[in-house]
Amino acid sequence: MLKDIPYSRQWIEEQDIQSVVEILKSDYLTQGPAGEVFERSLATYFGVKRAVVCSSGTAALHLAYAGMGVNEKSLGLVPPITFAATANAFLFLNAEVAFCDVDPVTGLLATENLESVMQEKSFDNSAVNLVAPVSYAGALAPLRESAKIARRFGFSLVEDASHSPGAWSEEEESRESSGACEHTQAATLSFHPVKHICCGEGGAVLTNDDELADRITHLRSHGIARPNDPGGKRPWFYEQTELGWNYRLTDIQSALGIAQLARLDQFIERRRILASRYQKYLSTAPFSDILSLPLANPGHAWHIYVIRFHKTGQRDKAHLFLKERGIHSQIHYVPIYRHPYYERHFDKVRFPGAETFYESCLSIPLFPKMTDSEQDRVVETLADYVEQAR
Ligand SMILES: Cc1ncc(COP(=O)(O)O)c(C=O)c1O
């Protein structure tokens, strides 16, 4: 019996297990030294001043937006092709969410649309207004261009980099990297098992702004601080100065994150090899008669490999065909505005780029531990599908 192939999964090795076991035998399961070690390693890897780790990618978005001062007067602009959390975190803070369309081919924020949304939408200039571009699938979002537009309208930027550790792009001989915060005030990561590195659950905010990092660290732990204690009279004293949350990452999770981060380059390399194999095998007929491949570039970090079917209805048929043969694929994403919660609470909207992308997209299996022969099976099964669908 052939084993099912998931669309993604973690890669845990003995050294990951040992790192976790060491913490379980140590004095600190949480609030110990592992969190700070993980933060320093992440900051070094992404080339930023500070990393603040937290309990999930969703918590990272919530903390980043809250730390920057998003509140009920703010407007958050989000591409609809992303996980709901990118938008939800604005709603947690009672801010307004508006959508900005995506490019129907790449699924990335369409900067022309960003400009027109900002021109047409009314917003409070005195509030903290944000754009949250998503480096979808592992391709760098148009951060430089978005930042240029955002600056003109007084918006700040947070990159949702959950899909894109290691992604970069080169333009006019200068390289920009995902998570490096060259054009954004902050970037967020997720350490869910389907992501590049995993902690079980986990996330981080990256920034070059020390004040923002300190504020996020404070909000991560209830908004509670230990003030200076001159003379050491009341060493037990702590006080809550703001309303925060418990979004801490445990030392158990941090230890796993440190071990995983040490292998991130290896994971990315394997993702790139698998993506280039897909490009090679799927780029010609008969595949090219019914589907298109993602735009490949050397800096793509390949969180997911998203093919797009030319004809409406083909995507769902292909998904079922693969599923019946033990191959799991996924749709990334149902546009956020289509979720019943959003339809219930907000005006009904449809964006042409997002609709086209959503109707056609299918993420086929891609994860670093996937073997060449598993990938061959995906290609052969897809070939069987294409043969009977033509
Ligand atoms: C683009 C994007 N943003 C945010 C998140 C939320 O991350 P988490 O699941 O760690 O809360 C995810 C996770 O699926 C994601 O893909």
Short mmCIF file of C-alpha atoms and ligand atoms in Angstrom, two decimals:
data_model
loop_
_atom_site.label_atom_id
_atom_site.label_comp_id
_atom_site.label_asym_id
_atom_site.label_seq_id
_atom_site.Cartn_x
_atom_site.Cartn_y
_atom_site.Cartn_z
CA MET A 1 0.00 0.00 0.00
CA LEU A 2 1.46 3.37 -1.00
CA LYS A 3 1.72 5.96 1.74
CA ASP A 4 -0.31 9.16 1.43
CA ILE A 5 1.67 12.24 0.46
CA PRO A 6 0.69 15.39 2.38
CA TYR A 7 0.87 18.82 0.77
CA SER A 8 3.40 19.78 3.44
CA ARG A 9 4.88 18.52 6.69
CA GLN A 10 7.65 19.15 9.18
CA TRP A 11 11.12 17.58 9.15
CA ILE A 12 12.14 16.52 12.66
CA GLU A 13 15.55 14.91 13.25
CA GLU A 14 17.23 13.38 16.29
CA GLN A 15 18.98 16.70 17.10
CA ASP A 16 15.57 18.43 17.32
CA ILE A 17 14.34 15.77 19.72
CA GLN A 18 17.51 15.99 21.85
CA SER A 19 17.21 19.79 22.08
CA VAL A 20 13.66 19.47 23.39
CA VAL A 21 14.59 16.69 25.83
CA GLU A 22 17.39 18.86 27.26
CA ILE A 23 14.91 21.61 28.04
CA LEU A 24 12.48 19.14 29.61
CA LYS A 25 15.28 18.11 31.99
CA SER A 26 16.30 21.70 32.74
CA ASP A 27 14.97 24.24 35.25
CA TYR A 28 13.02 26.37 32.78
CA LEU A 29 10.23 25.10 30.55
CA THR A 30 9.23 28.69 29.80
CA GLN A 31 10.70 32.19 30.43
CA GLY A 32 14.19 30.66 30.59
CA PRO A 33 17.21 31.44 28.41
CA ALA A 34 16.17 29.51 25.25
CA GLY A 35 13.74 32.21 24.06
CA GLU A 36 16.44 34.88 24.01
CA VAL A 37 18.90 32.57 22.27
CA PHE A 38 16.26 31.86 19.59
CA GLU A 39 15.56 35.60 19.24
CA ARG A 40 19.25 36.44 18.75
CA SER A 41 19.66 33.63 16.20
CA LEU A 42 16.60 34.79 14.24
CA ALA A 43 17.79 38.42 14.26
CA THR A 44 21.17 37.34 12.90
CA TYR A 45 19.65 35.08 10.25
CA PHE A 46 17.26 37.74 8.93
CA GLY A 47 19.76 40.61 9.31
CA VAL A 48 17.56 42.69 11.62
CA LYS A 49 18.25 44.37 14.96
CA ARG A 50 15.60 42.49 16.89
CA ALA A 51 13.37 39.41 16.82
CA VAL A 52 10.59 38.87 19.36
CA VAL A 53 9.33 35.29 19.48
CA CYS A 54 5.73 34.48 20.38
CA SER A 55 3.17 31.71 20.45
CA SER A 56 2.03 31.75 16.79
CA GLY A 57 2.18 33.64 13.52
CA THR A 58 -1.25 35.04 14.38
CA ALA A 59 0.07 36.34 17.72
CA ALA A 60 3.02 37.87 15.83
CA LEU A 61 0.64 39.82 13.56
CA HIS A 62 -1.48 40.90 16.53
CA LEU A 63 1.60 42.03 18.48
CA ALA A 64 3.16 43.82 15.49
CA TYR A 65 -0.02 45.75 14.69
CA ALA A 66 -0.71 46.53 18.38
CA GLY A 67 2.91 47.53 19.01
CA MET A 68 2.75 49.97 16.13
CA GLY A 69 -0.35 51.58 17.61
CA VAL A 70 -3.17 50.19 15.48
CA ASN A 71 -6.53 50.95 17.13
CA GLU A 72 -10.19 51.55 16.32
CA LYS A 73 -9.30 54.58 14.17
CA SER A 74 -6.86 52.64 11.99
CA LEU A 75 -7.23 51.17 8.54
CA GLY A 76 -5.46 47.93 7.62
CA LEU A 77 -5.00 47.08 3.93
CA VAL A 78 -4.58 43.40 3.18
CA PRO A 79 -4.45 41.25 0.03
CA PRO A 80 -7.41 38.81 0.02
CA ILE A 81 -5.18 35.90 -1.03
CA THR A 82 -3.66 35.09 2.34
CA PHE A 83 -4.50 33.23 5.52
CA ALA A 84 -7.33 34.97 7.41
CA ALA A 85 -5.02 35.91 10.30
CA THR A 86 -3.35 38.69 8.26
CA ALA A 87 -6.69 40.53 8.30
CA ASN A 88 -8.11 39.15 11.56
CA ALA A 89 -5.31 40.71 13.62
CA PHE A 90 -6.59 44.17 12.57
CA LEU A 91 -10.08 43.20 13.72
CA PHE A 92 -8.70 42.05 17.11
CA LEU A 93 -7.74 45.71 17.59
CA ASN A 94 -11.09 47.02 16.32
CA ALA A 95 -9.45 48.55 13.25
CA GLU A 96 -11.10 48.63 9.84
CA VAL A 97 -9.91 46.15 7.21
CA ALA A 98 -10.00 46.85 3.48
CA PHE A 99 -8.73 44.62 0.71
CA CYS A 100 -6.35 45.39 -2.09
CA ASP A 101 -6.38 43.13 -5.14
CA VAL A 102 -3.62 40.72 -6.14
CA ASP A 103 -1.94 39.96 -9.42
CA PRO A 104 -3.98 37.10 -10.98
CA VAL A 105 -0.78 35.28 -12.01
CA THR A 106 1.38 35.56 -8.89
CA GLY A 107 -1.20 36.09 -6.13
CA LEU A 108 0.98 38.95 -4.82
CA LEU A 109 -0.35 42.38 -3.86
CA ALA A 110 -1.06 44.42 -7.00
CA THR A 111 0.57 47.79 -6.38
CA GLU A 112 -1.59 49.58 -9.00
CA ASN A 113 -4.62 48.54 -7.00
CA LEU A 114 -2.94 49.55 -3.72
CA GLU A 115 -2.57 53.06 -5.08
CA SER A 116 -6.21 53.29 -6.22
CA VAL A 117 -7.56 51.85 -2.94
CA MET A 118 -5.60 54.48 -1.02
CA GLN A 119 -6.89 57.21 -3.31
CA GLU A 120 -10.52 56.10 -3.07
CA LYS A 121 -10.80 54.94 0.51
CA SER A 122 -11.42 57.45 3.26
CA PHE A 123 -9.20 57.03 6.32
CA ASP A 124 -8.10 59.00 9.33
CA ASN A 125 -4.70 60.55 8.65
CA SER A 126 -3.99 61.00 12.33
CA ALA A 127 -4.31 57.24 13.01
CA VAL A 128 -1.73 54.48 12.52
CA ASN A 129 -2.70 53.01 9.14
CA LEU A 130 -0.96 49.93 7.81
CA VAL A 131 -0.48 47.85 4.68
CA ALA A 132 0.32 44.19 5.26
CA PRO A 133 1.83 42.77 2.05
CA VAL A 134 2.17 38.99 2.08
CA SER A 135 5.20 37.32 0.52
CA TYR A 136 2.82 34.68 -0.74
CA ALA A 137 4.00 31.13 -1.47
CA GLY A 138 7.62 32.19 -0.84
CA ALA A 139 7.86 34.94 -3.49
CA LEU A 140 8.87 38.33 -2.14
CA ALA A 141 5.94 40.77 -2.06
CA PRO A 142 6.51 44.07 -3.92
CA LEU A 143 7.79 45.69 -0.73
CA ARG A 144 9.85 48.51 -2.23
CA GLU A 145 7.03 49.66 -4.52
CA SER A 146 4.37 49.25 -1.80
CA ALA A 147 6.50 51.29 0.61
CA LYS A 148 6.85 54.08 -1.94
CA ILE A 149 3.07 54.29 -2.36
CA ALA A 150 2.42 53.84 1.37
CA ARG A 151 4.75 56.71 2.27
CA ARG A 152 2.81 59.10 0.03
CA PHE A 153 -0.41 58.29 1.90
CA GLY A 154 1.16 58.13 5.38
CA PHE A 155 0.79 54.35 5.78
CA SER A 156 3.36 52.05 7.43
CA LEU A 157 4.15 48.50 6.31
CA VAL A 158 4.29 45.10 8.02
CA GLU A 159 5.40 42.22 5.82
CA ASP A 160 3.61 38.95 6.53
CA ALA A 161 6.66 36.76 5.88
CA SER A 162 5.07 33.52 7.14
CA HIS A 163 5.69 31.88 3.75
CA SER A 164 9.01 33.37 2.86
CA PRO A 165 12.06 32.87 5.08
CA GLY A 166 15.05 32.99 2.75
CA ALA A 167 13.20 34.71 -0.12
CA TRP A 168 14.91 37.56 -1.96
CA SER A 169 14.62 39.50 -5.16
CA GLU A 170 17.06 41.61 -7.10
CA GLU A 171 16.12 44.86 -8.76
CA GLU A 172 18.41 47.51 -10.19
CA GLU A 173 21.37 45.58 -8.76
CA SER A 174 20.13 45.84 -5.20
CA ARG A 175 18.87 42.82 -3.38
CA GLU A 176 15.97 42.89 -0.92
CA SER A 177 15.21 40.02 1.40
CA SER A 178 12.09 38.82 3.11
CA GLY A 179 12.00 39.68 6.80
CA ALA A 180 14.92 42.12 6.60
CA CYS A 181 12.62 45.12 7.19
CA GLU A 182 14.41 47.35 4.67
CA HIS A 183 11.12 48.84 3.45
CA THR A 184 8.83 47.81 6.29
CA GLN A 185 8.59 48.67 9.98
CA ALA A 186 8.24 44.99 10.91
CA ALA A 187 7.84 41.49 9.47
CA THR A 188 6.13 38.46 10.96
CA LEU A 189 6.93 34.74 10.82
CA SER A 190 5.01 31.55 11.62
CA PHE A 191 6.54 28.33 12.93
CA HIS A 192 3.58 26.06 12.22
CA PRO A 193 4.66 22.57 11.04
CA VAL A 194 3.86 23.27 7.39
CA LYS A 195 6.15 26.31 7.38
CA HIS A 196 9.89 26.52 6.65
CA ILE A 197 10.85 25.81 10.27
CA CYS A 198 8.60 24.58 13.02
CA CYS A 199 8.13 24.90 16.78
CA GLY A 200 4.82 22.97 16.92
CA GLU A 201 3.17 26.37 17.09
CA GLY A 202 5.12 29.61 17.19
CA GLY A 203 5.88 32.90 15.52
CA ALA A 204 8.10 35.96 15.63
CA VAL A 205 8.11 39.67 14.89
CA LEU A 206 11.26 41.01 13.20
CA THR A 207 12.16 44.70 13.28
CA ASN A 208 15.01 47.20 13.17
CA ASP A 209 13.18 49.43 15.65
CA ASP A 210 14.33 48.82 19.25
CA GLU A 211 11.47 50.78 20.74
CA LEU A 212 8.91 48.75 18.80
CA ALA A 213 10.59 45.47 19.82
CA ASP A 214 10.54 46.53 23.50
CA ARG A 215 6.86 47.43 23.30
CA ILE A 216 5.99 44.13 21.61
CA THR A 217 7.99 42.21 24.24
CA HIS A 218 5.99 44.03 26.93
CA LEU A 219 2.62 43.30 25.26
CA ARG A 220 3.59 39.64 24.77
CA SER A 221 3.62 39.20 28.54
CA HIS A 222 0.36 40.86 29.67
CA GLY A 223 1.79 44.39 29.50
CA ILE A 224 3.42 43.64 32.84
CA ALA A 225 6.81 45.12 33.77
CA ARG A 226 9.21 44.96 36.67
CA PRO A 227 10.23 48.56 37.32
CA ASN A 228 13.67 49.45 38.64
CA ASP A 229 13.94 48.76 42.33
CA PRO A 230 16.45 51.22 43.76
CA GLY A 231 17.92 49.87 46.95
CA GLY A 232 16.52 46.39 46.27
CA LYS A 233 13.66 46.85 48.80
CA ARG A 234 10.89 45.17 46.82
CA PRO A 235 12.45 42.69 44.37
CA TRP A 236 9.10 40.88 44.05
CA PHE A 237 7.28 43.93 42.66
CA TYR A 238 5.71 43.94 39.19
CA GLU A 239 2.94 46.01 37.66
CA GLN A 240 0.68 45.96 34.63
CA THR A 241 1.05 49.19 32.69
CA GLU A 242 -0.82 48.21 29.51
CA LEU A 243 -3.36 45.63 28.42
CA GLY A 244 -1.38 42.78 26.86
CA TRP A 245 -1.68 39.04 26.36
CA ASN A 246 0.17 35.85 27.20
CA TYR A 247 1.70 35.23 23.78
CA ARG A 248 4.99 33.79 25.07
CA LEU A 249 6.80 30.98 23.29
CA THR A 250 7.89 28.23 25.71
CA ASP A 251 11.53 27.21 26.07
CA ILE A 252 10.51 23.77 24.78
CA GLN A 253 9.31 25.37 21.54
CA SER A 254 12.27 27.76 21.38
CA ALA A 255 14.74 24.86 21.67
CA LEU A 256 13.03 23.17 18.74
CA GLY A 257 13.12 26.46 16.82
CA ILE A 258 16.87 26.92 17.44
CA ALA A 259 17.60 23.41 16.17
CA GLN A 260 15.38 23.92 13.13
CA LEU A 261 16.84 27.34 12.30
CA ALA A 262 20.29 25.76 12.10
CA ARG A 263 18.96 23.70 9.17
CA LEU A 264 16.86 26.39 7.48
CA ASP A 265 19.31 26.91 4.61
CA GLN A 266 19.32 23.19 3.96
CA PHE A 267 15.50 23.12 3.98
CA ILE A 268 15.32 26.04 1.54
CA GLU A 269 17.87 24.42 -0.75
CA ARG A 270 15.81 21.22 -0.88
CA ARG A 271 12.62 23.21 -1.53
CA ARG A 272 14.38 24.94 -4.44
CA ILE A 273 15.54 21.63 -5.90
CA LEU A 274 12.04 20.14 -5.68
CA ALA A 275 10.50 23.25 -7.25
CA SER A 276 12.95 23.15 -10.15
CA ARG A 277 12.13 19.45 -10.70
CA TYR A 278 8.43 20.37 -10.89
CA GLN A 279 9.28 23.20 -13.31
CA LYS A 280 11.20 20.74 -15.49
CA TYR A 281 8.59 17.97 -15.54
CA LEU A 282 5.41 20.07 -15.71
CA SER A 283 6.40 22.81 -18.12
CA THR A 284 5.70 20.94 -21.35
CA ALA A 285 2.65 19.32 -23.03
CA PRO A 286 0.37 17.71 -22.05
CA PHE A 287 0.57 19.65 -18.73
CA SER A 288 0.93 23.04 -20.42
CA ASP A 289 -2.35 22.41 -22.29
CA ILE A 290 -4.36 22.62 -19.10
CA LEU A 291 -2.26 24.30 -16.42
CA SER A 292 0.30 27.06 -15.79
CA LEU A 293 3.26 26.93 -13.43
CA PRO A 294 4.31 29.50 -10.85
CA LEU A 295 6.81 32.16 -11.94
CA ALA A 296 10.17 30.84 -10.81
CA ASN A 297 13.04 33.07 -9.82
CA PRO A 298 16.25 32.19 -8.00
CA GLY A 299 15.17 33.96 -4.80
CA HIS A 300 11.85 32.15 -4.47
CA ALA A 301 11.67 30.32 -1.10
CA TRP A 302 8.93 27.87 -2.20
CA HIS A 303 6.71 27.52 0.84
CA ILE A 304 4.09 26.11 -1.51
CA TYR A 305 4.12 25.13 -5.18
CA VAL A 306 0.96 26.57 -6.72
CA ILE A 307 -0.17 25.45 -10.18
CA ARG A 308 -3.07 27.22 -11.92
CA PHE A 309 -5.62 25.49 -14.13
CA HIS A 310 -6.73 27.26 -17.31
CA LYS A 311 -10.39 26.19 -17.16
CA THR A 312 -12.84 26.77 -14.31
CA GLY A 313 -13.76 23.54 -12.56
CA GLN A 314 -10.56 21.71 -13.46
CA ARG A 315 -8.88 22.61 -10.20
CA ASP A 316 -11.52 20.91 -8.03
CA LYS A 317 -11.56 17.83 -10.26
CA ALA A 318 -7.76 17.57 -10.09
CA HIS A 319 -7.83 17.98 -6.30
CA LEU A 320 -10.26 15.06 -5.94
CA PHE A 321 -8.42 12.91 -8.49
CA LEU A 322 -5.18 13.32 -6.56
CA LYS A 323 -6.89 12.80 -3.18
CA GLU A 324 -8.43 9.51 -4.29
CA ARG A 325 -4.89 8.36 -5.11
CA GLY A 326 -3.43 9.38 -1.74
CA ILE A 327 -1.96 12.71 -2.83
CA HIS A 328 -3.05 15.72 -0.82
CA SER A 329 -3.21 19.16 -2.33
CA GLN A 330 -4.64 22.36 -0.91
CA ILE A 331 -6.16 25.65 -2.00
CA HIS A 332 -4.21 28.74 -0.91
CA TYR A 333 -6.46 30.63 -0.45
CA VAL A 334 -10.18 31.23 -0.40
CA PRO A 335 -10.16 35.07 -0.61
CA ILE A 336 -10.65 36.33 2.93
CA TYR A 337 -13.72 38.40 2.00
CA ARG A 338 -15.52 35.17 0.99
CA HIS A 339 -15.36 33.68 4.51
CA PRO A 340 -18.82 33.69 6.11
CA TYR A 341 -17.59 35.79 9.03
CA TYR A 342 -16.45 38.52 6.67
CA GLU A 343 -19.59 38.25 4.51
CA ARG A 344 -21.73 38.58 7.64
CA HIS A 345 -19.94 41.59 9.04
CA PHE A 346 -18.78 43.58 6.01
CA ASP A 347 -20.01 44.71 2.60
CA LYS A 348 -19.83 41.97 0.02
CA VAL A 349 -16.82 42.53 -2.26
CA ARG A 350 -15.18 40.59 -5.12
CA PHE A 351 -11.78 41.45 -6.57
CA PRO A 352 -11.06 40.25 -10.11
CA GLY A 353 -7.40 39.31 -9.59
CA ALA A 354 -8.13 37.42 -6.36
CA GLU A 355 -11.16 35.66 -7.88
CA THR A 356 -9.21 34.48 -10.93
CA PHE A 357 -6.34 33.28 -8.77
CA TYR A 358 -8.62 31.51 -6.28
CA GLU A 359 -10.63 29.69 -8.96
CA SER A 360 -7.54 28.27 -10.60
CA CYS A 361 -4.94 27.64 -7.86
CA LEU A 362 -3.86 24.31 -6.43
CA SER A 363 -0.89 23.76 -4.10
CA ILE A 364 0.61 20.37 -4.88
CA PRO A 365 2.92 18.60 -2.38
CA LEU A 366 6.20 20.32 -1.60
CA PHE A 367 8.17 19.92 1.61
CA PRO A 368 11.90 19.40 2.18
CA LYS A 369 11.58 15.84 3.40
CA MET A 370 9.69 14.81 0.26
CA THR A 371 11.70 12.24 -1.69
CA ASP A 372 12.33 12.36 -5.44
CA SER A 373 10.24 9.21 -5.84
CA GLU A 374 7.32 10.75 -3.93
CA GLN A 375 7.55 13.76 -6.21
CA ASP A 376 7.68 11.48 -9.28
CA ARG A 377 4.45 9.88 -8.05
CA VAL A 378 2.79 13.31 -7.84
CA VAL A 379 3.91 14.13 -11.40
CA GLU A 380 2.77 10.74 -12.77
CA THR A 381 -0.64 11.02 -11.06
CA LEU A 382 -1.07 14.53 -12.37
CA ALA A 383 -0.16 13.22 -15.84
CA ASP A 384 -2.92 10.60 -15.50
CA TYR A 385 -5.34 13.36 -14.57
CA VAL A 386 -4.28 15.56 -17.48
CA GLU A 387 -4.60 12.65 -19.89
CA GLN A 388 -8.23 12.01 -19.01
CA ALA A 389 -9.12 15.71 -18.68
CA ARG A 390 -7.91 16.82 -22.11
C1 LIG B 1 0.31 34.07 5.40
C2 LIG B 1 0.05 33.61 6.80
N1 LIG B 1 -0.09 34.52 7.77
C3 LIG B 1 -0.33 34.17 9.05
C4 LIG B 1 -0.43 32.85 9.41
C5 LIG B 1 -0.74 32.51 10.83
O1 LIG B 1 0.26 31.73 11.41
P1 LIG B 1 -0.06 30.71 12.61
O2 LIG B 1 -0.78 29.55 12.03
O3 LIG B 1 1.31 30.36 13.10
O4 LIG B 1 -0.86 31.46 13.60
C6 LIG B 1 -0.27 31.86 8.45
C7 LIG B 1 -0.40 30.43 8.81
O5 LIG B 1 -0.98 29.63 8.15
C8 LIG B 1 -0.03 32.24 7.10
O6 LIG B 1 0.10 31.32 6.13
#
